[in-house]
Amino acid sequence: MYRTHNNGELNINHLNQNVKLSGWVQKIRDKGFIVWVDLRDRYGITQLVFDTERTPKAILDKASELSRECVIQIEGQVIERESKNKDISTGEIEILVQDLVVLNTSKLPPFTIEDQTDGGEELRMKYRYLDIRRNPVKQKLIFRSQVSMAVRNYLSEQDFVEVETPYLIKSTPEGARDFVVPSRMNEGQFYALPQSPQTFKQLLMVGGLEKYFQIVKCFRDEDLRADRQPEFTQIDCEMSFVTQEDVLNTFEGLTKHLIEKTHGIKVEEFPRMTFEDAMKTYGNDKPDIRFGMKFGELNEVAQHKDFKIFNEAELVVGIAIPGGASYSRKEIDKLIDWVKRPQVGAKGMVYVKLNEDGSYKSSVDKFYDDKDLKAWAEKTNAQPGDLIAVLSGKANETRAQLSALRMEMGNRLGLRKPNEFAPLWVVDFPLLEWDEDTQRFHAMHHPFTSPKAEDAELLETSPGEVRANAYDLVLNGNEIGGGSIRIHDKQMQSKMLNLLGFSEDEARKQFGFLMDAFEYGAPPHGGIAFGLDRLVAILGGQESIRDFIAFPKNNMGRDVMIDAPATLGDDQLKELGLELNIQKNE
C-alpha cells in the first residue's frame, strides 16, 4: 500500500493516527536540525516534518538530500502544527515522519511547478506533463471531466443513446480542409478524418435510433487561434420527429443544467434573435448581450450635410461608450489608432462627447450642429457622460469593425464578467451565401440544412433570400453550439447540391449513400453540435481553450512535446505508395 490517505484529506480529527502518504516534493525548507517538506498530489498538499529529536537520523539524512519533484512515500504520525495555514485543507496538521522511501528521483524542472510559474507558454507545452502538475491546469482538466460527465448524465436521462461513428471516412469538398490518411491496402486512395459525424448521425436517424449523442473528436486542417485547434471535441446530437422548437427546448435544458451544475446559477432567459437583427444591432452573429452599446444606424441623420466621408458610405453607424466623455484627446487618439490597426481595418473614427451638462463636443463640429449630434445621441441611446464612436464604409466591413470596438470596450470597462452567463439563440440564418471568387453559392451551415418551409419556393427564383431552418447557441459572445433541421427528402437534397454547384454525377459520387438512405423512409430529423472545448472554457470563466485540453497544439499546429507532425521513413512511404514524396523529404 503506497498510501492510506491522500494529501488533501488529513485534518485535526486525524491527530495521533499513523498514516502513509505518497506524492511529489513541492518545497523543502532545511534548517539543519529540522526539515519541512511540502508533499503534493492531485488532492492537495500536506506538510511533513523531520527533526533531530523525533526522527531517526538515517531518515533525517535522507530528507536532507531530497530535491523538488522527486516522488516519495512516507510513514508517520499526524501531529498538530504550531504555525497553522488557513489557505489549505490540511493546514492545521503536519506529519512527523518515521520512515521515508524515495520512489523516484527528479531532474531540476525547467520551470517552477507552482500556480504562478516562471515558464513561458511554449516551454510549458514542451513539458506539458509537468505543467499538468500545476493547480491551474490540473483543475481545468478536472473541470472538463466534470462537465463531460454532466453532459453524459443529462442526455442519458433524456433517453439519448451514445453511439460511436467512424474516424476513417471519405473526404468531401464542402467545409474546411480535411486531414487525410493514406490507405496501405488500397494504394493511391485516402481516408479523411471527420470534420463532424454529420452524415453518420443522419443515417442513425434513418436507422431508427431517434435520439443519438456522442462526445467525439473532430478534425479540421485550418489556421489556428486561441479558441481553435486542429483536433477538437464536439458534443454531437441528433433527434428524429422534431421541429426547431423541440431541439431548442431540449438543449436549453442541457445548457441550464451545465451552468447550474458548475456554478450553482439558475439561468431562466434564453432570448432569441434573428441573424439579421444580430448583425444590425451588434455587428456579428454571436453577440455578447451581457452589456449594451447597441449599434445606432446614422445614415438618415448624418448624410445630409457636406461631410463627404459619410455621404459616400454605404453605412454610418455608432455606439455609445459609457463614461467615455471623460476621455482625454490622447486617450481618444489611442482608440482611433486601435480601430485603424490591420486586425480591425477601419480608416478612422468620428467621435462625439455628450458632456454631463448636456452639451456636445465632436471631431466634426465643422459639419454638424448640436441638433444633428442630439439626433446621433438618440439613435445610439447615448447618455450624459458617454462618448459616441462612429464608423462608416461598406456595410458588412463597418459592422465587423464596430463590433470589434464594442467587444474591446466591453473588456476594458469590465462589462464582460466571467461569472455572468447570458445565453442567446440566433435563428433564421441565410441558407446560402454567394462567393464572388468562385461565382457560386456556398452553404452557410452545411449542405444538409433544410430551408424554412415558407421560403422553399424561393430556391427556384431567389436562392440568396432563402432562410435556413438553422440555429446557433451563443453564450457570452461565443458560439458554443450550432445545428439545424435537416433535409430528409432525396429531391430536396438533390436540389440543394445542385444550387451549390455539384453536377448530378458529383453529387452521386460524394453523397449517393445518403440520398439512397432517404429513399427508405427517412424521418424528419434535426440536431446540434456543441464545441466542448469552448463550452468548458467559457463555463470556466475563460475564452482560450488551450489549458482545458490535456495536450494541445501550438499556433503552428505542432505538438512540441512529441515533435509532431514529423516526416516518414522511405520504407513507410513506399509501403503507402507515396514514393513521390521521398525526393521532397530528401
Coordinates of C-alpha atoms in Angstrom, one line a residue:
M1 CA 0.0 0.0 0.0
Y2 CA 1.5 3.3 -1.1
R3 CA -0.8 5.4 1.0
T4 CA -3.6 5.3 3.5
H5 CA -4.8 8.9 2.7
N6 CA -4.3 11.5 0.0
N7 CA -2.6 14.8 0.6
G8 CA -5.7 16.9 0.8
E9 CA -7.6 14.6 3.3
L10 CA -6.0 14.8 6.7
N11 CA -7.1 17.3 9.4
I12 CA -7.3 17.9 13.1
N13 CA -9.6 15.0 13.5
H14 CA -6.8 12.6 12.5
L15 CA -4.5 13.6 15.3
N16 CA -2.1 10.8 16.5
Q17 CA -3.0 8.5 13.7
N18 CA -0.2 6.6 11.9
V19 CA -0.6 7.2 8.1
K20 CA 1.2 6.5 4.8
L21 CA 1.3 9.2 2.2
S22 CA 2.8 9.4 -1.3
G23 CA 3.4 12.2 -3.8
W24 CA 5.8 14.8 -5.3
V25 CA 8.0 17.0 -3.3
Q26 CA 6.7 20.6 -3.7
K27 CA 9.0 22.6 -1.4
I28 CA 11.9 21.9 1.0
R29 CA 12.8 24.1 3.9
D30 CA 16.0 22.7 5.6
K31 CA 17.2 24.4 8.8
G32 CA 19.8 21.7 9.5
F33 CA 18.2 20.5 12.8
I34 CA 14.7 20.4 11.2
V35 CA 13.4 19.8 7.7
W36 CA 10.0 20.7 6.4
V37 CA 8.7 19.2 3.2
D38 CA 5.5 20.0 1.3
L39 CA 4.2 16.8 -0.2
R40 CA 1.8 17.3 -3.2
D41 CA -0.6 15.0 -5.1
R42 CA -3.7 15.7 -7.1
Y43 CA -5.8 16.3 -4.0
G44 CA -3.6 18.8 -2.1
I45 CA -0.5 19.4 0.0
T46 CA 0.5 18.0 3.3
Q47 CA 3.4 19.4 5.4
L48 CA 5.9 16.8 6.5
V49 CA 8.4 17.4 9.4
F50 CA 11.7 15.7 10.1
D51 CA 13.7 16.8 13.2
T52 CA 16.8 15.7 15.1
E53 CA 14.9 14.9 18.3
R54 CA 12.0 12.8 17.0
T55 CA 13.1 11.5 13.5
P56 CA 15.6 8.6 13.1
K57 CA 18.9 10.0 12.0
A58 CA 19.0 7.9 8.8
I59 CA 15.6 9.2 7.8
L60 CA 16.6 12.8 8.6
D61 CA 19.7 12.4 6.4
K62 CA 17.6 11.1 3.5
A63 CA 15.2 14.1 3.9
S64 CA 18.2 16.5 3.7
E65 CA 19.0 15.0 0.2
L66 CA 15.5 15.3 -1.3
S67 CA 15.0 17.6 -4.3
R68 CA 11.9 19.2 -5.7
E69 CA 9.6 17.0 -7.8
C70 CA 11.1 13.7 -6.7
V71 CA 8.4 11.1 -5.8
I72 CA 8.4 9.8 -2.2
Q73 CA 6.4 7.6 0.2
I74 CA 6.4 8.4 3.9
E75 CA 5.0 6.8 7.1
G76 CA 4.5 8.9 10.2
Q77 CA 2.2 10.3 12.8
V78 CA -0.4 13.1 12.4
I79 CA 0.5 16.0 14.8
E80 CA -0.8 19.5 15.3
R81 CA 1.0 22.3 13.5
E82 CA 2.3 25.2 15.6
S83 CA 2.0 27.7 12.7
K84 CA -1.3 26.9 11.0
N85 CA -2.1 27.6 7.4
K86 CA -5.7 28.5 6.8
D87 CA -5.3 28.5 3.0
I88 CA -5.1 24.7 2.6
S89 CA -7.4 22.0 3.9
T90 CA -4.5 20.2 5.8
G91 CA -3.2 23.5 7.3
E92 CA -3.9 22.5 11.0
I93 CA -1.7 19.4 10.9
E94 CA 1.6 18.0 9.8
I95 CA 3.2 14.6 9.7
L96 CA 6.1 13.6 11.9
V97 CA 7.9 11.3 9.6
Q98 CA 9.3 8.0 10.8
D99 CA 10.1 6.3 7.5
L100 CA 10.9 7.7 4.0
V101 CA 11.2 5.8 0.7
V102 CA 12.3 7.6 -2.4
L103 CA 10.2 6.1 -5.2
N104 CA 11.8 8.1 -8.0
T105 CA 14.2 11.0 -8.3
S106 CA 13.7 14.0 -10.5
K107 CA 15.8 16.3 -12.6
L108 CA 15.5 20.0 -11.9
P109 CA 12.3 21.0 -13.7
P110 CA 12.7 23.7 -16.5
F111 CA 10.1 25.9 -14.7
T112 CA 8.7 26.1 -11.2
I113 CA 5.7 23.8 -10.6
E114 CA 3.6 26.4 -8.8
D115 CA 0.4 28.3 -9.6
Q116 CA 2.4 31.3 -10.6
T117 CA 5.2 29.9 -12.7
D118 CA 8.2 31.3 -14.5
G119 CA 7.8 29.2 -17.6
G120 CA 6.7 30.6 -20.9
E121 CA 3.8 29.0 -22.8
E122 CA 6.0 27.3 -25.4
L123 CA 8.3 25.8 -22.7
R124 CA 5.3 24.6 -20.7
M125 CA 3.8 23.0 -23.7
K126 CA 7.1 21.1 -24.4
Y127 CA 7.0 19.8 -20.9
R128 CA 3.2 19.5 -20.7
Y129 CA 3.3 16.6 -18.3
L130 CA 5.0 18.9 -15.8
D131 CA 2.6 21.8 -16.5
I132 CA -0.3 19.5 -15.7
R133 CA 1.0 19.2 -12.1
R134 CA 0.3 22.9 -11.6
N135 CA -3.1 23.5 -10.0
P136 CA -4.4 26.0 -12.7
V137 CA -4.0 23.4 -15.4
K138 CA -4.9 20.3 -13.3
Q139 CA -8.1 21.9 -12.1
K140 CA -9.1 22.9 -15.6
L141 CA -8.8 19.2 -16.8
I142 CA -10.7 18.0 -13.8
F143 CA -13.4 20.6 -14.5
R144 CA -13.6 19.4 -18.1
S145 CA -14.1 15.9 -16.9
Q146 CA -16.9 17.1 -14.6
V147 CA -18.7 18.9 -17.5
S148 CA -18.4 15.9 -19.7
M149 CA -19.9 13.7 -17.1
A150 CA -22.7 16.1 -16.5
V151 CA -23.4 16.1 -20.3
R152 CA -23.5 12.3 -20.4
N153 CA -25.7 12.0 -17.4
Y154 CA -28.2 14.6 -18.7
L155 CA -28.5 13.3 -22.2
S156 CA -28.8 9.7 -20.9
E157 CA -31.6 10.7 -18.7
Q158 CA -33.3 12.3 -21.7
D159 CA -33.2 8.9 -23.4
F160 CA -30.3 9.7 -25.8
V161 CA -28.2 6.7 -27.0
E162 CA -24.4 7.2 -27.2
V163 CA -23.1 5.8 -30.4
E164 CA -19.5 5.9 -31.8
T165 CA -19.1 6.8 -35.5
P166 CA -16.1 6.1 -37.7
Y167 CA -12.9 8.2 -37.8
L168 CA -11.7 7.0 -41.2
I169 CA -14.2 8.3 -43.7
K170 CA -14.3 9.9 -47.2
S171 CA -13.2 13.4 -48.0
T172 CA -15.9 15.8 -49.1
P173 CA -15.4 19.2 -50.9
E174 CA -17.5 21.3 -48.5
G175 CA -16.3 23.0 -45.4
A176 CA -12.7 23.3 -44.2
R177 CA -9.7 21.3 -45.4
D178 CA -9.6 17.7 -44.4
F179 CA -6.8 15.8 -42.8
V180 CA -6.2 12.8 -45.0
V181 CA -4.8 9.3 -44.2
P182 CA -3.3 7.1 -46.9
S183 CA -4.6 3.6 -47.2
R184 CA -1.9 0.9 -47.5
M185 CA -4.4 -1.8 -48.6
N186 CA -5.9 0.5 -51.3
E187 CA -2.9 2.1 -52.9
G188 CA -3.4 5.6 -54.1
Q189 CA -6.6 6.1 -52.1
F190 CA -7.1 8.1 -48.9
Y191 CA -9.4 8.3 -45.9
A192 CA -10.3 11.6 -44.4
L193 CA -10.6 12.4 -40.7
P194 CA -14.1 13.7 -39.9
Q195 CA -14.8 17.4 -39.5
S196 CA -18.0 16.2 -37.9
P197 CA -20.1 13.0 -37.8
Q198 CA -22.8 14.8 -39.7
T199 CA -23.9 12.2 -42.3
F200 CA -23.4 9.3 -39.9
K201 CA -25.7 10.8 -37.3
Q202 CA -28.4 11.4 -40.0
L203 CA -28.0 7.8 -41.1
L204 CA -28.6 6.8 -37.4
M205 CA -31.9 8.6 -37.6
V206 CA -32.7 6.7 -40.8
G207 CA -31.8 3.6 -38.7
G208 CA -34.5 4.4 -36.2
L209 CA -32.4 5.3 -33.1
E210 CA -34.4 8.6 -32.7
K211 CA -32.0 10.2 -30.1
Y212 CA -28.3 10.0 -30.6
F213 CA -25.3 11.7 -28.9
Q214 CA -21.6 11.3 -28.9
I215 CA -18.7 13.2 -27.3
V216 CA -16.4 12.9 -30.3
K217 CA -13.1 14.1 -31.7
C218 CA -13.3 16.1 -35.0
F219 CA -10.5 17.4 -37.2
R220 CA -10.1 20.5 -39.4
D221 CA -6.9 21.5 -41.2
E222 CA -7.3 25.2 -40.8
D223 CA -5.4 28.2 -39.4
L224 CA -5.3 28.3 -35.6
R225 CA -6.1 30.8 -32.9
A226 CA -6.8 30.9 -29.2
D227 CA -10.1 29.1 -29.4
R228 CA -9.3 26.8 -32.3
Q229 CA -7.3 23.6 -32.6
P230 CA -6.7 21.2 -35.5
E231 CA -8.4 18.5 -33.4
F232 CA -11.3 19.4 -31.2
T233 CA -14.2 17.8 -29.3
Q234 CA -17.9 18.1 -30.1
I235 CA -21.0 17.1 -28.1
D236 CA -22.8 15.8 -31.2
C237 CA -26.5 15.2 -31.0
E238 CA -29.4 14.3 -33.3
M239 CA -33.2 13.7 -32.8
S240 CA -36.0 12.3 -35.0
F241 CA -39.5 13.6 -35.4
V242 CA -38.6 17.1 -34.1
T243 CA -39.2 20.7 -35.1
Q244 CA -36.7 23.5 -34.4
E245 CA -38.7 24.3 -31.2
D246 CA -38.2 20.8 -29.9
V247 CA -34.4 21.0 -30.4
L248 CA -34.1 24.4 -28.8
N249 CA -36.1 23.4 -25.7
T250 CA -34.0 20.2 -25.3
F251 CA -30.7 22.0 -25.4
E252 CA -31.7 24.9 -23.4
G253 CA -32.3 22.3 -20.8
L254 CA -28.8 20.9 -21.2
T255 CA -27.2 24.4 -21.0
K256 CA -29.2 25.3 -17.9
H257 CA -28.2 22.0 -16.3
L258 CA -24.5 22.6 -17.0
I259 CA -24.5 26.2 -15.7
E260 CA -26.3 25.2 -12.5
K261 CA -24.1 22.1 -12.0
T262 CA -20.9 24.0 -12.4
H263 CA -21.7 27.4 -10.8
G264 CA -25.0 27.0 -8.9
I265 CA -26.5 29.7 -11.1
K266 CA -30.1 29.3 -12.5
V267 CA -30.4 30.8 -15.9
E268 CA -34.0 31.2 -17.0
E269 CA -33.8 33.6 -20.0
F270 CA -32.8 32.2 -23.4
P271 CA -33.8 35.1 -25.7
R272 CA -34.0 34.6 -29.5
M273 CA -32.7 36.9 -32.1
T274 CA -32.7 36.6 -35.9
F275 CA -29.4 36.7 -37.8
E276 CA -30.4 39.9 -39.5
D277 CA -31.2 41.6 -36.1
A278 CA -27.9 40.4 -34.6
M279 CA -25.9 41.8 -37.5
K280 CA -27.7 45.2 -37.4
T281 CA -27.7 45.5 -33.6
Y282 CA -24.3 44.1 -32.7
G283 CA -22.4 43.6 -35.9
N284 CA -21.9 39.9 -35.6
D285 CA -23.9 36.7 -35.3
K286 CA -22.6 35.8 -31.8
P287 CA -23.2 38.9 -29.8
D288 CA -22.4 39.2 -26.1
I289 CA -25.6 40.5 -24.6
R290 CA -24.2 40.9 -21.0
F291 CA -23.8 44.6 -21.8
G292 CA -25.4 47.2 -24.0
M293 CA -23.6 49.5 -26.5
K294 CA -26.1 48.5 -29.2
F295 CA -25.5 49.9 -32.7
G296 CA -27.3 53.0 -33.8
E297 CA -27.5 53.4 -37.6
L298 CA -27.0 57.0 -38.5
N299 CA -27.4 57.3 -42.3
E300 CA -30.6 59.3 -42.2
V301 CA -29.2 61.8 -39.6
A302 CA -25.6 62.0 -40.8
Q303 CA -25.7 62.0 -44.6
H304 CA -27.5 65.4 -45.1
K305 CA -24.5 67.7 -44.6
D306 CA -21.3 68.4 -46.5
F307 CA -19.3 65.6 -44.8
K308 CA -18.1 63.6 -47.8
I309 CA -16.8 60.6 -45.9
F310 CA -20.3 59.9 -44.5
N311 CA -22.2 60.8 -47.7
E312 CA -20.2 58.3 -49.7
A313 CA -20.5 55.5 -47.2
E314 CA -22.9 52.6 -47.5
L315 CA -23.4 52.6 -43.7
V316 CA -22.8 55.1 -41.0
V317 CA -23.1 53.5 -37.5
G318 CA -22.2 54.3 -34.0
I319 CA -22.1 53.1 -30.4
A320 CA -22.3 55.0 -27.1
I321 CA -19.3 54.1 -24.8
P322 CA -20.4 54.6 -21.1
G323 CA -18.4 57.2 -19.3
G324 CA -16.3 57.9 -22.5
A325 CA -16.9 61.7 -22.4
S326 CA -14.2 61.9 -19.7
Y327 CA -11.5 60.6 -22.1
S328 CA -8.7 62.9 -22.9
R329 CA -7.8 63.7 -26.5
K330 CA -4.8 61.5 -26.1
E331 CA -7.0 58.6 -25.0
I332 CA -9.4 59.1 -27.9
D333 CA -6.5 59.2 -30.3
K334 CA -5.3 55.9 -29.0
L335 CA -8.8 54.5 -29.5
I336 CA -8.7 55.8 -33.1
D337 CA -5.3 54.1 -33.6
W338 CA -6.8 50.9 -32.2
V339 CA -9.6 50.7 -34.8
K340 CA -7.1 51.6 -37.6
R341 CA -4.9 48.5 -36.8
P342 CA -4.8 45.9 -39.6
Q343 CA -6.7 43.4 -37.4
V344 CA -9.7 45.8 -37.3
G345 CA -9.2 47.7 -40.6
A346 CA -11.1 51.0 -40.1
K347 CA -9.8 54.0 -41.9
G348 CA -10.7 56.3 -39.0
M349 CA -13.3 57.2 -36.3
V350 CA -15.5 60.1 -35.7
Y351 CA -16.4 60.9 -32.1
V352 CA -18.9 62.9 -30.1
K353 CA -18.6 63.7 -26.4
L354 CA -22.0 64.1 -24.7
N355 CA -20.9 66.0 -21.7
E356 CA -22.5 65.8 -18.3
D357 CA -24.1 69.2 -18.7
G358 CA -25.8 68.1 -21.9
S359 CA -23.5 69.9 -24.3
Y360 CA -21.8 68.3 -27.3
K361 CA -18.2 68.3 -28.5
S362 CA -17.3 66.4 -31.6
S363 CA -14.5 65.8 -34.1
V364 CA -16.9 67.0 -36.9
D365 CA -18.2 70.3 -35.3
K366 CA -17.4 72.0 -38.6
F367 CA -20.1 70.0 -40.3
Y368 CA -22.7 69.2 -37.7
D369 CA -24.5 71.3 -35.1
D370 CA -26.0 70.4 -31.7
K371 CA -29.3 69.4 -33.2
D372 CA -27.6 66.9 -35.5
L373 CA -25.5 65.5 -32.7
K374 CA -28.6 65.2 -30.5
A375 CA -30.1 63.0 -33.2
W376 CA -27.0 60.8 -33.1
A377 CA -27.3 60.5 -29.3
E378 CA -30.9 59.4 -29.6
K379 CA -30.0 56.8 -32.3
T380 CA -27.2 55.3 -30.1
N381 CA -29.1 55.8 -26.8
A382 CA -26.2 57.9 -25.5
Q383 CA -26.5 59.3 -22.0
P384 CA -24.7 62.4 -20.5
G385 CA -21.1 61.4 -19.9
D386 CA -20.9 59.0 -22.8
L387 CA -18.7 59.0 -25.9
I388 CA -20.3 58.3 -29.3
A389 CA -17.9 56.4 -31.6
V390 CA -18.9 56.4 -35.2
L391 CA -17.5 54.4 -38.1
S392 CA -18.5 54.4 -41.8
G393 CA -17.9 52.5 -45.0
K394 CA -19.1 49.3 -46.6
A395 CA -21.9 47.8 -44.5
N396 CA -20.5 44.4 -43.7
E397 CA -17.0 45.6 -43.1
T398 CA -18.1 48.6 -40.9
R399 CA -20.3 46.4 -38.8
A400 CA -17.4 44.0 -38.2
Q401 CA -15.1 46.9 -37.2
L402 CA -17.6 48.4 -34.8
S403 CA -18.3 45.0 -33.3
A404 CA -14.6 44.6 -32.6
L405 CA -14.5 48.0 -30.9
R406 CA -17.7 47.2 -28.9
M407 CA -16.1 44.0 -27.6
E408 CA -12.8 45.7 -26.8
M409 CA -14.6 48.4 -24.8
G410 CA -16.7 45.7 -23.0
N411 CA -13.4 44.2 -21.9
R412 CA -11.8 47.5 -20.9
L413 CA -14.8 48.6 -18.9
G414 CA -15.2 45.3 -17.1
L415 CA -18.6 44.6 -18.6
R416 CA -17.8 41.0 -19.7
K417 CA -17.9 39.4 -16.3
P418 CA -16.9 35.7 -16.4
N419 CA -19.3 34.7 -13.6
E420 CA -22.3 36.1 -15.5
F421 CA -23.9 33.9 -18.2
A422 CA -26.1 35.3 -20.9
P423 CA -27.2 32.6 -23.5
L424 CA -28.9 33.6 -26.7
W425 CA -30.3 31.7 -29.7
V426 CA -29.6 33.2 -33.1
V427 CA -32.0 31.9 -35.7
D428 CA -33.1 32.5 -39.3
F429 CA -29.6 32.4 -40.9
P430 CA -29.4 32.7 -44.7
L431 CA -29.4 29.2 -46.2
L432 CA -26.8 30.2 -48.8
E433 CA -24.1 32.8 -49.2
W434 CA -22.7 34.0 -52.5
D435 CA -18.9 33.8 -53.1
E436 CA -17.6 36.3 -55.5
D437 CA -14.3 34.4 -56.1
T438 CA -15.9 31.1 -57.1
Q439 CA -19.1 32.8 -58.5
R440 CA -21.3 30.3 -56.8
F441 CA -23.3 29.7 -53.6
H442 CA -21.9 28.1 -50.5
A443 CA -23.9 26.6 -47.7
M444 CA -24.0 28.9 -44.7
H445 CA -24.0 25.9 -42.3
H446 CA -23.7 22.7 -44.4
P447 CA -25.4 21.2 -47.5
F448 CA -27.8 19.1 -45.4
T449 CA -29.6 22.1 -43.7
S450 CA -33.2 22.4 -44.7
P451 CA -34.7 25.7 -45.8
K452 CA -37.5 27.3 -43.9
A453 CA -40.7 25.7 -45.2
E454 CA -42.2 29.1 -46.1
D455 CA -39.1 30.0 -48.1
A456 CA -38.7 26.8 -50.0
E457 CA -40.3 28.2 -53.2
L458 CA -37.6 30.9 -53.4
L459 CA -35.0 28.2 -54.1
E460 CA -36.1 28.4 -57.8
T461 CA -36.2 32.2 -58.1
S462 CA -34.2 33.9 -55.3
P463 CA -32.0 31.4 -53.6
G464 CA -30.0 34.1 -51.8
E465 CA -33.1 35.2 -49.9
V466 CA -33.9 31.7 -48.5
R467 CA -33.6 31.4 -44.7
A468 CA -32.2 28.2 -43.2
N469 CA -34.0 26.2 -40.6
A470 CA -30.9 26.6 -38.5
Y471 CA -29.9 28.0 -35.1
D472 CA -26.8 28.8 -33.1
L473 CA -26.5 28.9 -29.4
V474 CA -24.4 31.8 -28.2
L475 CA -23.0 32.2 -24.6
N476 CA -21.2 35.4 -23.5
G477 CA -20.3 36.4 -27.1
N478 CA -19.1 32.9 -28.2
E479 CA -20.9 30.4 -30.4
I480 CA -21.0 27.2 -28.3
G481 CA -23.3 25.2 -30.4
G482 CA -25.0 25.2 -33.8
G483 CA -27.4 23.0 -35.7
S484 CA -30.4 22.7 -37.9
I485 CA -33.4 20.8 -39.0
R486 CA -32.0 18.6 -41.8
I487 CA -33.2 17.8 -45.3
H488 CA -34.7 14.3 -45.2
D489 CA -36.1 14.2 -48.8
K490 CA -33.9 13.0 -51.7
Q491 CA -35.4 15.5 -54.2
M492 CA -34.8 18.5 -51.9
Q493 CA -31.2 17.2 -51.1
S494 CA -30.5 16.9 -54.9
K495 CA -31.8 20.5 -55.5
M496 CA -29.6 21.8 -52.7
L497 CA -26.5 20.1 -54.0
N498 CA -27.3 21.5 -57.5
L499 CA -27.5 25.0 -56.1
L500 CA -24.1 24.5 -54.5
G501 CA -22.6 23.7 -57.9
F502 CA -22.5 19.9 -57.8
S503 CA -23.2 18.1 -61.0
E504 CA -25.5 15.1 -60.8
D505 CA -22.5 12.8 -61.1
E506 CA -20.5 14.7 -58.4
A507 CA -23.5 14.7 -56.0
R508 CA -23.9 10.9 -56.6
K509 CA -20.2 10.2 -56.1
Q510 CA -20.0 12.3 -52.9
F511 CA -23.3 11.8 -51.2
G512 CA -25.1 9.0 -53.0
F513 CA -25.1 6.8 -49.9
L514 CA -27.1 9.5 -48.0
M515 CA -29.6 10.1 -50.8
D516 CA -30.1 6.3 -51.2
A517 CA -30.9 6.1 -47.5
F518 CA -33.5 8.9 -47.9
E519 CA -35.4 6.5 -50.2
Y520 CA -36.0 4.0 -47.3
G521 CA -38.3 6.1 -45.1
A522 CA -36.0 8.8 -43.6
P523 CA -37.8 10.5 -40.7
P524 CA -37.8 14.3 -40.2
H525 CA -34.8 15.0 -38.0
G526 CA -32.6 17.7 -36.7
G527 CA -29.8 18.2 -34.2
I528 CA -27.0 20.3 -32.8
A529 CA -23.3 20.1 -32.0
F530 CA -21.6 21.9 -29.1
G531 CA -17.9 22.7 -29.1
L532 CA -16.9 21.0 -25.9
D533 CA -13.5 22.7 -25.6
R534 CA -15.0 26.2 -26.0
L535 CA -18.0 25.4 -23.8
V536 CA -15.8 24.2 -21.0
A537 CA -13.5 27.3 -21.3
I538 CA -16.5 29.7 -21.0
L539 CA -18.0 27.8 -18.1
G540 CA -14.5 28.0 -16.6
G541 CA -14.5 31.8 -17.0
Q542 CA -12.1 32.0 -19.9
E543 CA -12.2 32.2 -23.7
S544 CA -8.9 30.5 -24.6
I545 CA -9.4 26.7 -24.9
R546 CA -5.8 25.6 -24.7
D547 CA -5.5 25.0 -20.9
F548 CA -8.7 22.9 -21.0
I549 CA -7.1 20.4 -23.4
A550 CA -4.6 17.9 -21.9
F551 CA -2.1 18.0 -24.8
P552 CA -2.9 21.0 -27.1
K553 CA -1.1 22.0 -30.3
N554 CA 0.7 25.3 -30.7
N555 CA -0.2 28.1 -33.1
M556 CA 1.5 26.3 -35.9
G557 CA -0.5 23.1 -35.3
R558 CA 2.6 21.4 -33.8
D559 CA 2.8 19.2 -30.7
V560 CA 6.1 20.5 -29.4
M561 CA 6.2 17.8 -26.7
I562 CA 6.3 14.8 -29.0
D563 CA 7.5 16.8 -32.0
A564 CA 4.6 16.1 -34.4
P565 CA 3.9 16.2 -37.3
A566 CA 7.1 14.5 -38.5
T567 CA 8.5 13.0 -41.7
L568 CA 8.1 9.3 -42.5
G569 CA 10.9 7.0 -43.4
D570 CA 11.4 5.8 -47.0
D571 CA 10.1 2.3 -46.2
Q572 CA 6.9 3.7 -44.8
L573 CA 6.4 6.0 -47.8
K574 CA 6.9 3.1 -50.2
E575 CA 4.5 0.8 -48.3
L576 CA 1.9 3.5 -48.6
G577 CA 2.5 4.1 -52.3
L578 CA 3.9 7.6 -51.6
E579 CA 7.3 7.2 -53.2
L580 CA 7.0 10.6 -55.0
N581 CA 7.4 12.3 -51.6
I582 CA 10.7 10.7 -50.9
Q583 CA 12.6 13.2 -53.0
K584 CA 10.9 16.1 -51.2
N585 CA 11.9 14.7 -47.9
E586 CA 15.5 14.5 -49.1

